[in-house]
PDB file of C-alpha atoms in Angstrom:
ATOM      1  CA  UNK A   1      68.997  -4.105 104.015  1.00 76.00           C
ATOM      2  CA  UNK A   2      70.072  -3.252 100.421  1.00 80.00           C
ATOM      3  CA  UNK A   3      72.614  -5.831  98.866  1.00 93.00           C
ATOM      4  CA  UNK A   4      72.361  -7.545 102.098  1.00 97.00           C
ATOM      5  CA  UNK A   5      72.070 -11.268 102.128  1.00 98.00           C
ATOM      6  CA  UNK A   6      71.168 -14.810 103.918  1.00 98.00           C
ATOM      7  CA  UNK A   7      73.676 -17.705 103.376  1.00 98.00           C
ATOM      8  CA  UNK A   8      72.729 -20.750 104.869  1.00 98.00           C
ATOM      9  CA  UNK A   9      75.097 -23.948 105.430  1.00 97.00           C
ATOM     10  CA  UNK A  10      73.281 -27.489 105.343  1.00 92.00           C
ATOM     11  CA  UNK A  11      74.167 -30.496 108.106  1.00 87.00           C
ATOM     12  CA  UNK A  12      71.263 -32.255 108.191  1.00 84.00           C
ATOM     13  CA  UNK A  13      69.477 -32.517 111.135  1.00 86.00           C
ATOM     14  CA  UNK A  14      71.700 -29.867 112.701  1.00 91.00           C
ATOM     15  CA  UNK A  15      69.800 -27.922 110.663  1.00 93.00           C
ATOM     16  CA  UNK A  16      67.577 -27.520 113.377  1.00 95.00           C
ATOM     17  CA  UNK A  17      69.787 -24.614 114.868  1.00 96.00           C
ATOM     18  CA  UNK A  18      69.183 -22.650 111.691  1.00 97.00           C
ATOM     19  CA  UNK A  19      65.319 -23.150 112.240  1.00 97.00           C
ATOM     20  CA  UNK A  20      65.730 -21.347 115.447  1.00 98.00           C
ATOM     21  CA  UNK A  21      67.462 -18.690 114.247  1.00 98.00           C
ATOM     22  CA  UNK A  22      65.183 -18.158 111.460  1.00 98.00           C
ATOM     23  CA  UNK A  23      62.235 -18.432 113.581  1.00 98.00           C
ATOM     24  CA  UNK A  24      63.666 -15.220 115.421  1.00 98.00           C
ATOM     25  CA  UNK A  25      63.794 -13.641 112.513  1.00 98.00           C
ATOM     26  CA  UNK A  26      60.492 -14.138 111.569  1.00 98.00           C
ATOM     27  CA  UNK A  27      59.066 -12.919 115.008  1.00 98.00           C
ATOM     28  CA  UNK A  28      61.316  -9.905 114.054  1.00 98.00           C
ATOM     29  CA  UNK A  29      59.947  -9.365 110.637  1.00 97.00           C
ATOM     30  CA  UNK A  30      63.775  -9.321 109.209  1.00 98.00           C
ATOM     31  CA  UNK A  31      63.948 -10.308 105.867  1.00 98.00           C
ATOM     32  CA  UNK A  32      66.593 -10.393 103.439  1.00 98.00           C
ATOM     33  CA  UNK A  33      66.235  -9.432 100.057  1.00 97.00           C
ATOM     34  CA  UNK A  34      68.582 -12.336  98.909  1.00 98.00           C
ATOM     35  CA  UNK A  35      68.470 -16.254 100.605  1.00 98.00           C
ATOM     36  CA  UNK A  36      70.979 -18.696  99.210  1.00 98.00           C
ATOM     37  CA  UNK A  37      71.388 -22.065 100.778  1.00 98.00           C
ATOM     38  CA  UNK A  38      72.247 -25.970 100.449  1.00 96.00           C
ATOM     39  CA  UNK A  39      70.257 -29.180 100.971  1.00 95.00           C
ATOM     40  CA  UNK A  40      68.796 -28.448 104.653  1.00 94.00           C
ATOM     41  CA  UNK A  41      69.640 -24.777 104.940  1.00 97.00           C
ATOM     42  CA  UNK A  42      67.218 -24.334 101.644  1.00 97.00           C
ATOM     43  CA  UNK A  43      64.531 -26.542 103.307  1.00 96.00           C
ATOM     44  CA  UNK A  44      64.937 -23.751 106.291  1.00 97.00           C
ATOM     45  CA  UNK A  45      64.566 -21.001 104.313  1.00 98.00           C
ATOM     46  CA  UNK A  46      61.694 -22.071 102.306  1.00 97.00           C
ATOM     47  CA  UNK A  47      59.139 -21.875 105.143  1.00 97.00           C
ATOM     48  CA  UNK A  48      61.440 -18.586 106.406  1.00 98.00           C
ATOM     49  CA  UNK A  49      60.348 -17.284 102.931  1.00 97.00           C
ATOM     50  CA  UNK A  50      56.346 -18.718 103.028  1.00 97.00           C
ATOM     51  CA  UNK A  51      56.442 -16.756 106.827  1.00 98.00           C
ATOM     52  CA  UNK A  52      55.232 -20.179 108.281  1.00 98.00           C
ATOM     53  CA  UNK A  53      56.626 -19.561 111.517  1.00 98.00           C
ATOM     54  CA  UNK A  54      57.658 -22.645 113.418  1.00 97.00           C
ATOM     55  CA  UNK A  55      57.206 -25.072 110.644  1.00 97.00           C
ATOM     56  CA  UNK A  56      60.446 -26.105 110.720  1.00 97.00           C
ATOM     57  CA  UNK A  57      60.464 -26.798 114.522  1.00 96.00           C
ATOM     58  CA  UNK A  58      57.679 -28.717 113.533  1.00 96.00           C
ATOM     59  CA  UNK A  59      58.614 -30.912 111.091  1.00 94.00           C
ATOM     60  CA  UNK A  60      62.119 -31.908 112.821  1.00 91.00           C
ATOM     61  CA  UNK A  61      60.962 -32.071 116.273  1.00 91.00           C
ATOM     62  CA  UNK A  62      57.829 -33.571 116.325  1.00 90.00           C
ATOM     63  CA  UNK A  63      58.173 -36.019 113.018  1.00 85.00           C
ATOM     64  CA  UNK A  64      62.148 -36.906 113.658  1.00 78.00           C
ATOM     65  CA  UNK A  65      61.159 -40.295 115.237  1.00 78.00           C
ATOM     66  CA  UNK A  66      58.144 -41.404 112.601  1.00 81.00           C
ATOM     67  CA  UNK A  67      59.797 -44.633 111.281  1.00 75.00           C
ATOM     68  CA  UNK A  68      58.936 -42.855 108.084  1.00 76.00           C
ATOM     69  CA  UNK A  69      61.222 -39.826 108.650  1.00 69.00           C
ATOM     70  CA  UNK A  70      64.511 -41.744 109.046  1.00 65.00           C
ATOM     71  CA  UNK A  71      64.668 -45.747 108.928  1.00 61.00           C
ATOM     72  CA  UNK A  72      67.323 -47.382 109.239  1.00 58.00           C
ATOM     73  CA  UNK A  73      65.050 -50.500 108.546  1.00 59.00           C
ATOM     74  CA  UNK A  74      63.428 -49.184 105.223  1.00 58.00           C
ATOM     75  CA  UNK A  75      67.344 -48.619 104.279  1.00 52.00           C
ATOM     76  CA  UNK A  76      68.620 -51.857 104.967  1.00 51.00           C
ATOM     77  CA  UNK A  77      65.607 -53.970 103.646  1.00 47.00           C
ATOM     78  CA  UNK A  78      63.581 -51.970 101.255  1.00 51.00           C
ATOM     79  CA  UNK A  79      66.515 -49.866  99.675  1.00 48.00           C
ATOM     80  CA  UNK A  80      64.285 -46.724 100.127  1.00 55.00           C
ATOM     81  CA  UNK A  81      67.212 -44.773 101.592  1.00 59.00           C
ATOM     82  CA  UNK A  82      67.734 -43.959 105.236  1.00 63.00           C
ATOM     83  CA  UNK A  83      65.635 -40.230 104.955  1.00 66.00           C
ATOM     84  CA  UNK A  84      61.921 -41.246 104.089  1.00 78.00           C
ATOM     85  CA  UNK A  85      62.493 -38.734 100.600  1.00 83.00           C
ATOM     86  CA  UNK A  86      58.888 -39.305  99.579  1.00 85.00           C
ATOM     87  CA  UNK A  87      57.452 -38.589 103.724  1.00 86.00           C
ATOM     88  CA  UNK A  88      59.360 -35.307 103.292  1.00 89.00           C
ATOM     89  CA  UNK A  89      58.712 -33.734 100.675  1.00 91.00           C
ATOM     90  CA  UNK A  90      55.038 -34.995  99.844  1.00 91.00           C
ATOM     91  CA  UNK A  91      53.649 -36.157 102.888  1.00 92.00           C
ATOM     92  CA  UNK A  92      54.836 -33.795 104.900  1.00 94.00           C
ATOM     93  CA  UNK A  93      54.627 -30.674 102.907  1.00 95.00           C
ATOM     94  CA  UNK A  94      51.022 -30.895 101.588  1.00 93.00           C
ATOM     95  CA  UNK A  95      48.912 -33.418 104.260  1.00 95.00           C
ATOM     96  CA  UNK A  96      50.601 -33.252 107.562  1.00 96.00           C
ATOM     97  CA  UNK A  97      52.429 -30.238 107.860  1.00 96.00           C
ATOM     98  CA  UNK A  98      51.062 -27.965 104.979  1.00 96.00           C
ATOM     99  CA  UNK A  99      53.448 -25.709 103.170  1.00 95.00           C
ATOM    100  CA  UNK A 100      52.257 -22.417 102.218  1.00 95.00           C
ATOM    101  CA  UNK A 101      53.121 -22.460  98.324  1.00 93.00           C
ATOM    102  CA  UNK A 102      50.889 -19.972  97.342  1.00 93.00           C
ATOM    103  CA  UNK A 103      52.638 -17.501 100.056  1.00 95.00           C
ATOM    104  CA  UNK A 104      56.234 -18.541  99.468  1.00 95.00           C
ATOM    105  CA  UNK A 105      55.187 -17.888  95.534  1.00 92.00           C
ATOM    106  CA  UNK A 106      54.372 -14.540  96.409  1.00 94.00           C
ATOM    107  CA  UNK A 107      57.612 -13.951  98.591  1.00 95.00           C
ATOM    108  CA  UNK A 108      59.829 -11.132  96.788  1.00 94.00           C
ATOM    109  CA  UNK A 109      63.187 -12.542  98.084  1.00 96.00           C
ATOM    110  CA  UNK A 110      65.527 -13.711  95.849  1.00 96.00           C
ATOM    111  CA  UNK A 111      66.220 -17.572  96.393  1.00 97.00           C
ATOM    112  CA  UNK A 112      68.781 -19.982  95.245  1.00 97.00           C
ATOM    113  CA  UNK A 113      68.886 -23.341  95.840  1.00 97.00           C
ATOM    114  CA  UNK A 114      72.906 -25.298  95.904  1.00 97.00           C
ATOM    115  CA  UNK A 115      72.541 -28.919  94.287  1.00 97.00           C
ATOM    116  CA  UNK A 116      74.967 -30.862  93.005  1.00 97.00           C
ATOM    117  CA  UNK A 117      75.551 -31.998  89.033  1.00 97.00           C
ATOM    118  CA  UNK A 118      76.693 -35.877  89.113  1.00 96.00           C
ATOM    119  CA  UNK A 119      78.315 -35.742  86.201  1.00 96.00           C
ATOM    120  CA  UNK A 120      80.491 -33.468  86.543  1.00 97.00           C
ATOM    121  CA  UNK A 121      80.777 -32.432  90.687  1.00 96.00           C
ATOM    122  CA  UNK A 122      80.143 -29.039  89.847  1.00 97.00           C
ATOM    123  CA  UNK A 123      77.311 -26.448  91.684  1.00 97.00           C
ATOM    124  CA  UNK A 124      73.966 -26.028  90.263  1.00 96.00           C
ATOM    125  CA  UNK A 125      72.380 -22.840  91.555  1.00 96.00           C
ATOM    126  CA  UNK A 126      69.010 -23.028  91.053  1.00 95.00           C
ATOM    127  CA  UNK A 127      66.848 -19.636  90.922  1.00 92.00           C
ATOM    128  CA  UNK A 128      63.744 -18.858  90.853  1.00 87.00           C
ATOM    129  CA  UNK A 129      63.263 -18.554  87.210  1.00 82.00           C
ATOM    130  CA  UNK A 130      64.960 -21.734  86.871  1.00 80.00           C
ATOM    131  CA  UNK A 131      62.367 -23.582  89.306  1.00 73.00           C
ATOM    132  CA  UNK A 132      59.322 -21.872  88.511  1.00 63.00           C
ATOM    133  CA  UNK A 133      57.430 -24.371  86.513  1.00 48.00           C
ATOM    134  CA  UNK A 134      58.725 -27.180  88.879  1.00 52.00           C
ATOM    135  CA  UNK A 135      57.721 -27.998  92.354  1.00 84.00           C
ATOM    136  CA  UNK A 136      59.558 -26.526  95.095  1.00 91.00           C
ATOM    137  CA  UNK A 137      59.352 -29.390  96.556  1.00 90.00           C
ATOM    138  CA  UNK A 138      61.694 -31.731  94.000  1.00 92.00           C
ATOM    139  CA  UNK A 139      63.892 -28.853  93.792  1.00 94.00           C
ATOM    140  CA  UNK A 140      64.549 -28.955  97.954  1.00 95.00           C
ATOM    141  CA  UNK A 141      64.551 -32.828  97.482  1.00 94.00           C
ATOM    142  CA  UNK A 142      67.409 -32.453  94.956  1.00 94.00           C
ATOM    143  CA  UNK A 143      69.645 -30.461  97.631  1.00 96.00           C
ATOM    144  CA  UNK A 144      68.899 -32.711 100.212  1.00 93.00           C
ATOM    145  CA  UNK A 145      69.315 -35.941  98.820  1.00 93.00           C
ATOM    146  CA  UNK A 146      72.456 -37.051 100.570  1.00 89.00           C
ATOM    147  CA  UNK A 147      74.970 -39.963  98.493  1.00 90.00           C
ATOM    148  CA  UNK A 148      74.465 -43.370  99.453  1.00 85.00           C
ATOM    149  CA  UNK A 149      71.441 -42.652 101.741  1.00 80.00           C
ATOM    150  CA  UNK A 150      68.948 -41.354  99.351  1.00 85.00           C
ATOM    151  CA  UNK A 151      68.459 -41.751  95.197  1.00 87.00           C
ATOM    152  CA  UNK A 152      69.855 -39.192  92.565  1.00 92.00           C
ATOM    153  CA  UNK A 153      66.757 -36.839  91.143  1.00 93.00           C
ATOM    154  CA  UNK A 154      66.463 -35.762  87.686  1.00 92.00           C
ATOM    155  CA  UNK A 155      66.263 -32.057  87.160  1.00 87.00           C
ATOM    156  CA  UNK A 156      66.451 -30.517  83.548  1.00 78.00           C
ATOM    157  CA  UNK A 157      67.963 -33.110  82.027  1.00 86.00           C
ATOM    158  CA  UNK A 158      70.946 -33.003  84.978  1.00 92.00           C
ATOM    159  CA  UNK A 159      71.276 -35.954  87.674  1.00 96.00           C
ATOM    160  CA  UNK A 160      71.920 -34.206  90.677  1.00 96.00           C
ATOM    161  CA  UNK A 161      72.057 -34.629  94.634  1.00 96.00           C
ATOM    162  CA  UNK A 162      72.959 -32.694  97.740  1.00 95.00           C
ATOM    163  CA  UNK A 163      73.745 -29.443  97.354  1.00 96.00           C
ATOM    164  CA  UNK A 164      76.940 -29.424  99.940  1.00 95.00           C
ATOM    165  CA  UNK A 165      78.812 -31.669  98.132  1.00 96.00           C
ATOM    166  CA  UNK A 166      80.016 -29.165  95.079  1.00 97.00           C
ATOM    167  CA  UNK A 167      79.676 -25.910  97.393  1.00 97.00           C
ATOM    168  CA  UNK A 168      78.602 -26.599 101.322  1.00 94.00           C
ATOM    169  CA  UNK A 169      78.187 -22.903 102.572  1.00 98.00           C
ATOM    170  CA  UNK A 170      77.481 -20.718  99.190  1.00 98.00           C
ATOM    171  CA  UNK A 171      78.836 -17.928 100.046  1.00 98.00           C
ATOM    172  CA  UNK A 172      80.905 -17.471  96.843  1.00 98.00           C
ATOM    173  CA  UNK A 173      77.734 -17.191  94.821  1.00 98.00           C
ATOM    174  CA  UNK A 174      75.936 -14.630  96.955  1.00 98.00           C
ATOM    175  CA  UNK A 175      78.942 -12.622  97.026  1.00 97.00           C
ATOM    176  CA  UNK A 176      79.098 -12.887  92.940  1.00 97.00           C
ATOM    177  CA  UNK A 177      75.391 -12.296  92.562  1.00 97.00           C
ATOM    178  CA  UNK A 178      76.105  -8.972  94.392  1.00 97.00           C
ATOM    179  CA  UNK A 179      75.602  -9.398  98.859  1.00 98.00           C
ATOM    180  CA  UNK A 180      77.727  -7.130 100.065  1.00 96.00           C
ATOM    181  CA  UNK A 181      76.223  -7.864 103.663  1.00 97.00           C
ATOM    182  CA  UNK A 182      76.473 -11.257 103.987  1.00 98.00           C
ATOM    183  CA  UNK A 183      75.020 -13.077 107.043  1.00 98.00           C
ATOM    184  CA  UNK A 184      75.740 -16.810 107.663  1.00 98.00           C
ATOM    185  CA  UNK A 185      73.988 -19.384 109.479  1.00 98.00           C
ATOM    186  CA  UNK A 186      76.786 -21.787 110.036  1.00 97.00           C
ATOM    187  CA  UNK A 187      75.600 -25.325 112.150  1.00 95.00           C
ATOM    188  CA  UNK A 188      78.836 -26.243 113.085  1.00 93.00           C
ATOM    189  CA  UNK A 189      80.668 -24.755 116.250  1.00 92.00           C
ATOM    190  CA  UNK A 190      83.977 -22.066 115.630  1.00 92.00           C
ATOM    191  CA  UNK A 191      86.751 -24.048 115.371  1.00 91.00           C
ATOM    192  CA  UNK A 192      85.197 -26.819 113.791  1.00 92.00           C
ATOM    193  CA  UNK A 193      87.057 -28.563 110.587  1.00 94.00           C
ATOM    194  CA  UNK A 194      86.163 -31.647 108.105  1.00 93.00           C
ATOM    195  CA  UNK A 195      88.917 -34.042 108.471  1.00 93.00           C
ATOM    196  CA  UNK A 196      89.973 -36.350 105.218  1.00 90.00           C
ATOM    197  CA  UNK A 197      87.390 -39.034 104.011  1.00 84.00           C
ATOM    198  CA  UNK A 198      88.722 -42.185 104.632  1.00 80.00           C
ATOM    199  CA  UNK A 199      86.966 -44.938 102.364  1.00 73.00           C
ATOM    200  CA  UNK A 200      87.228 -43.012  99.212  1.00 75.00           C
ATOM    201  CA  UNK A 201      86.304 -46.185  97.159  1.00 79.00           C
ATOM    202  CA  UNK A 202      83.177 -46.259  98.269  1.00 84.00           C
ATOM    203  CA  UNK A 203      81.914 -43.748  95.692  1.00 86.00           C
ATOM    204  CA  UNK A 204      82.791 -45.473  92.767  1.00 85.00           C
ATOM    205  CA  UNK A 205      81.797 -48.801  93.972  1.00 86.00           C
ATOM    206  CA  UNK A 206      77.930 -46.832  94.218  1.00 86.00           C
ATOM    207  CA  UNK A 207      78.119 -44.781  91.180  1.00 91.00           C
ATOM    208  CA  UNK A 208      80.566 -45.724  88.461  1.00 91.00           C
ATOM    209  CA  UNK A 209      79.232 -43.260  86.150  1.00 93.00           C
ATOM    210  CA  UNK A 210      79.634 -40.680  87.860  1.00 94.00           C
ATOM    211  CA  UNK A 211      83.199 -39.452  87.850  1.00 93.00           C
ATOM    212  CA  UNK A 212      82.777 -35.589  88.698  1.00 95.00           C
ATOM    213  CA  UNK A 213      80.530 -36.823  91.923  1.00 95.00           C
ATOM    214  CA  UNK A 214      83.367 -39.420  93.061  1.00 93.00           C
ATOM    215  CA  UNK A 215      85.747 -36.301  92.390  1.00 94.00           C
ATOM    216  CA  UNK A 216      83.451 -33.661  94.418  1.00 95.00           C
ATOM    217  CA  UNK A 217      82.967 -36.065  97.399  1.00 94.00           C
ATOM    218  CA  UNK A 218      86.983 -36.143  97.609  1.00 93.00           C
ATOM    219  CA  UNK A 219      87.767 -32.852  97.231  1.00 94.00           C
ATOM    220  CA  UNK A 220      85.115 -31.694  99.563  1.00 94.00           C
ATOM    221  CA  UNK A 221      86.687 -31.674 103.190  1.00 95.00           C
ATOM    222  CA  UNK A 222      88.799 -29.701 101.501  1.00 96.00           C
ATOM    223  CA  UNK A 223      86.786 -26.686 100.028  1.00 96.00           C
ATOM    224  CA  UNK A 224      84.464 -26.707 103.232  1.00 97.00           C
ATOM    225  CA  UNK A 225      87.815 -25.886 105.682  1.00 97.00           C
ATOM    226  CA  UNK A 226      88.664 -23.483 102.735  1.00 97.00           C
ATOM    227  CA  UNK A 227      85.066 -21.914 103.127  1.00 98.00           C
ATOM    228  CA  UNK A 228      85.379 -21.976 106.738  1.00 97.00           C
ATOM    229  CA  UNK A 229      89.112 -19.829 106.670  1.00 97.00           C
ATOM    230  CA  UNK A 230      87.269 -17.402 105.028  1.00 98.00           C
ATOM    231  CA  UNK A 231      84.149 -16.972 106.665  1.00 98.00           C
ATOM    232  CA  UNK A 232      86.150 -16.711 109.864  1.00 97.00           C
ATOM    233  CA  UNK A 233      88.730 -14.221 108.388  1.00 97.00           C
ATOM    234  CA  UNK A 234      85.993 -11.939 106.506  1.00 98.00           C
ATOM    235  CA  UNK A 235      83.503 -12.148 109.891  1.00 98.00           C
ATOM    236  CA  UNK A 236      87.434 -10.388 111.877  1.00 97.00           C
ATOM    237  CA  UNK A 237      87.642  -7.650 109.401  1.00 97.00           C
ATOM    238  CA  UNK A 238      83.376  -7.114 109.950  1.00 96.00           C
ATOM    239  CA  UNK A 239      82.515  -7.905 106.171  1.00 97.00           C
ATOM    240  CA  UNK A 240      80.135 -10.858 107.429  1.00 98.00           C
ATOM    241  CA  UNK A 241      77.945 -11.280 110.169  1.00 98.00           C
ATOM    242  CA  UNK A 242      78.192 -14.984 111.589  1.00 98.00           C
ATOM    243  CA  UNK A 243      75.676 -17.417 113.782  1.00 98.00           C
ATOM    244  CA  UNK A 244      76.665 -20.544 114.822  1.00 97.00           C
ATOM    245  CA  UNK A 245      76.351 -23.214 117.719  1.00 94.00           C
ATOM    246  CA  UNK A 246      79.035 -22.172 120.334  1.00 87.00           C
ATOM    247  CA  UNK A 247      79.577 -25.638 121.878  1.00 81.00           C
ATOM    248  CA  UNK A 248      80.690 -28.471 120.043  1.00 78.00           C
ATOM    249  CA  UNK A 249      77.691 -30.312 117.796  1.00 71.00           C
ATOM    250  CA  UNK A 250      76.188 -33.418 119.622  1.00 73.00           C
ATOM    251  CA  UNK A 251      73.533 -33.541 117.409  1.00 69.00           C
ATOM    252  CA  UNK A 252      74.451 -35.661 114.700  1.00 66.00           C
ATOM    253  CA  UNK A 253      73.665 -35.268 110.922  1.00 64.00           C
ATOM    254  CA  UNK A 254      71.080 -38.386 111.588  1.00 64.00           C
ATOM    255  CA  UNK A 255      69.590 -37.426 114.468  1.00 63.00           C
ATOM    256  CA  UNK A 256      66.581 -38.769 115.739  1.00 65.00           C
ATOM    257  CA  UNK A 257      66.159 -37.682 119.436  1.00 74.00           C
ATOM    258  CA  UNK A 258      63.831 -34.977 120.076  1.00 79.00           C
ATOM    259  CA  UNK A 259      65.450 -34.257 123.183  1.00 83.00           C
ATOM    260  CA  UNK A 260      69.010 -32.924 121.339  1.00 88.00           C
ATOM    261  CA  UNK A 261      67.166 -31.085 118.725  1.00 90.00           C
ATOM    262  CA  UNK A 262      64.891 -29.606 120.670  1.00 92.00           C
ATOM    263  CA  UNK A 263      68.211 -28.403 122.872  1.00 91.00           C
ATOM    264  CA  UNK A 264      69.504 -27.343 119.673  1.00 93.00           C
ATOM    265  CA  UNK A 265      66.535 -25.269 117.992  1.00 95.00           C
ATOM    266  CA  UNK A 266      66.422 -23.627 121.273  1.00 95.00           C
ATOM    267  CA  UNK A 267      70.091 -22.779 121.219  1.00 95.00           C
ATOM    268  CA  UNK A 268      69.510 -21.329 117.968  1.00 96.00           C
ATOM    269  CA  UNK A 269      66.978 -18.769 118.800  1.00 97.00           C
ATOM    270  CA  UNK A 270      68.755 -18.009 121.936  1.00 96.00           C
ATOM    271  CA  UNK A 271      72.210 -17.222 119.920  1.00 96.00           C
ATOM    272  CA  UNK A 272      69.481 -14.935 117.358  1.00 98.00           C
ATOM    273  CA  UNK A 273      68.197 -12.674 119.857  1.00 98.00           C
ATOM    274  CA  UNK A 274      70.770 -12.211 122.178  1.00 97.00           C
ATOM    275  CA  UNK A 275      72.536 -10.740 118.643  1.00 97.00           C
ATOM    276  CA  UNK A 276      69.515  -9.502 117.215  1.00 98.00           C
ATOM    277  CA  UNK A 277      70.187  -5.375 118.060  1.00 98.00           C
ATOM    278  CA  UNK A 278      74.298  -6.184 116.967  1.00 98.00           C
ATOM    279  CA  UNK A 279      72.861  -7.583 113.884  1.00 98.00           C
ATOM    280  CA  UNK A 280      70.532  -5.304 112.717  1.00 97.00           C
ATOM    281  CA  UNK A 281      73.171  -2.502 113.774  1.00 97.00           C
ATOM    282  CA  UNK A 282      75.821  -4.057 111.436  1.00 97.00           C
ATOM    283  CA  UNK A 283      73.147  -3.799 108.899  1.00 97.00           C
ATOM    284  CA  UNK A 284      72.578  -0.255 108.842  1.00 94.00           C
ATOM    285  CA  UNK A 285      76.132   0.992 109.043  1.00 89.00           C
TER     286      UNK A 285
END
């Protein structure tokens, strides 16, 4: 398990998938010494790293309809956003479903957490030296806090948002920061590609000061299928290890019936365990 490492891709609430997986790995006690992920694959991994196994399920499954989760109604009318940012990462986290902070503060695992700097588009990796005296919590909001859908948050001085905008599936960073086994949770099917954004306006019509996040949101179909080429041509040559859905998604990245994502989470811990004893040999050779 030396220099091996977790990289987890976001999506939203297709995110879900990766919660399965994870919650294999839990059962399994496997562990990685390094976790790197962006807006919902860091909300995954934080209870993966706390060992709060099925909290994830949990809070997508049985909390995705509370008009308080996602509302379209609180986003049209009361310019909350469309994600209930305050239910989720306060409400949620320490009264409904608790978080274990005092166990994911004693986790030895290395995490980093993507989010996005507004000014100037670029990554943000946030470690945990860099978080410590903050609340995990803000930190997770940051990388989730989609454009349009839910406000900027103020971290050190930096405005900053979803983490994959600037850099969607990290895997860059774990590879500089030294994973030479790199696993990826990917929560899109093989094959899959972003196609062009069409109203490109739209960002500087929301956030005129913001240039480099205008610029990022552009530019970003294009580093994801970049990402993608290389995931899928290092995973040929056996340098990575890859999970994802193997039919096309039909969860969508607002998805509010239970019914999909519980189809979803159980595809993911279906896909982990059925490559559970290929995984774990790919990590010893």
């Amino acid at each position: 398990m030396e220099n091996s490492g977790l990289i987890l891709e976001g999506g939203g609430m297709r995110g879900v998938y990766t919660a399965g997986v994870l919650d294999v790995f839990m059962e399994n006690e496997l562990y990685f010494p390094y976790v790197i992920g962006a807006s919902a694959g860091a909300c995954n991994a934080a209870s993966y790293l706390s060992r709060q196994l099925g909290r994830n399920r949990t809070v997508n499954l049985d909390y995705c309809s509370h008009p308080e989760y996602i509302s379209y109604r609180n986003w049209l009318f009361k310019k909350k956003g469309l994600f209930g940012m305050d239910f989720i990462f306060d409400e949620l986290p320490n009264r409904l479903v608790p978080f274990d902070y005092q166990a994911f503060k004693q986790s030895q695992e290395r995490f980093v957490v993507v989010v996005t700097d507004c000014k100037t588009g670029d990554p943000v990796y946030l470690s945990r030296e860099d978080y410590e005296e903050k609340d995990i919590s803000t930190v997770l909001r940051a990388s989730a806090s989609i454009p349009f859908i839910a406000p900027m948050i103020e971290l050190a001085g930096k405005h900053v948002m979803d983490g994959g905008i600037a850099d969607p599936i990290p895997i860059q960073k774990a590879l500089i920061d030294g994973v030479s086994k790199g696993v990826v949770v990917l929560t899109q099917n093989r094959g899959y590609r972003k196609k062009k954004p069409k109203l490109t306006w739209v960002t500087k019509r929301f956030y005129p000061e913001y240039s480099g996040l205008d610029e990022s949101l552009k530019a970003r179909y294009i580093k994801y299928n970049e990402t993608l080429d290389y995931i899928e041509e290092e995973e040929k040559k056996g340098n990575l290890f890859v999970l994802r859905p193997l039919e096309k998604m039909k969860v969508k990245r607002v998805e509010r019936d239970s019914g999909r994502l519980g189809l979803l989470y159980e595809q993911g811990r279906k896909d982990a365990m059925n490559q559970l004893e290929s995984l774990r040999n790919w990590l010893a050779n």
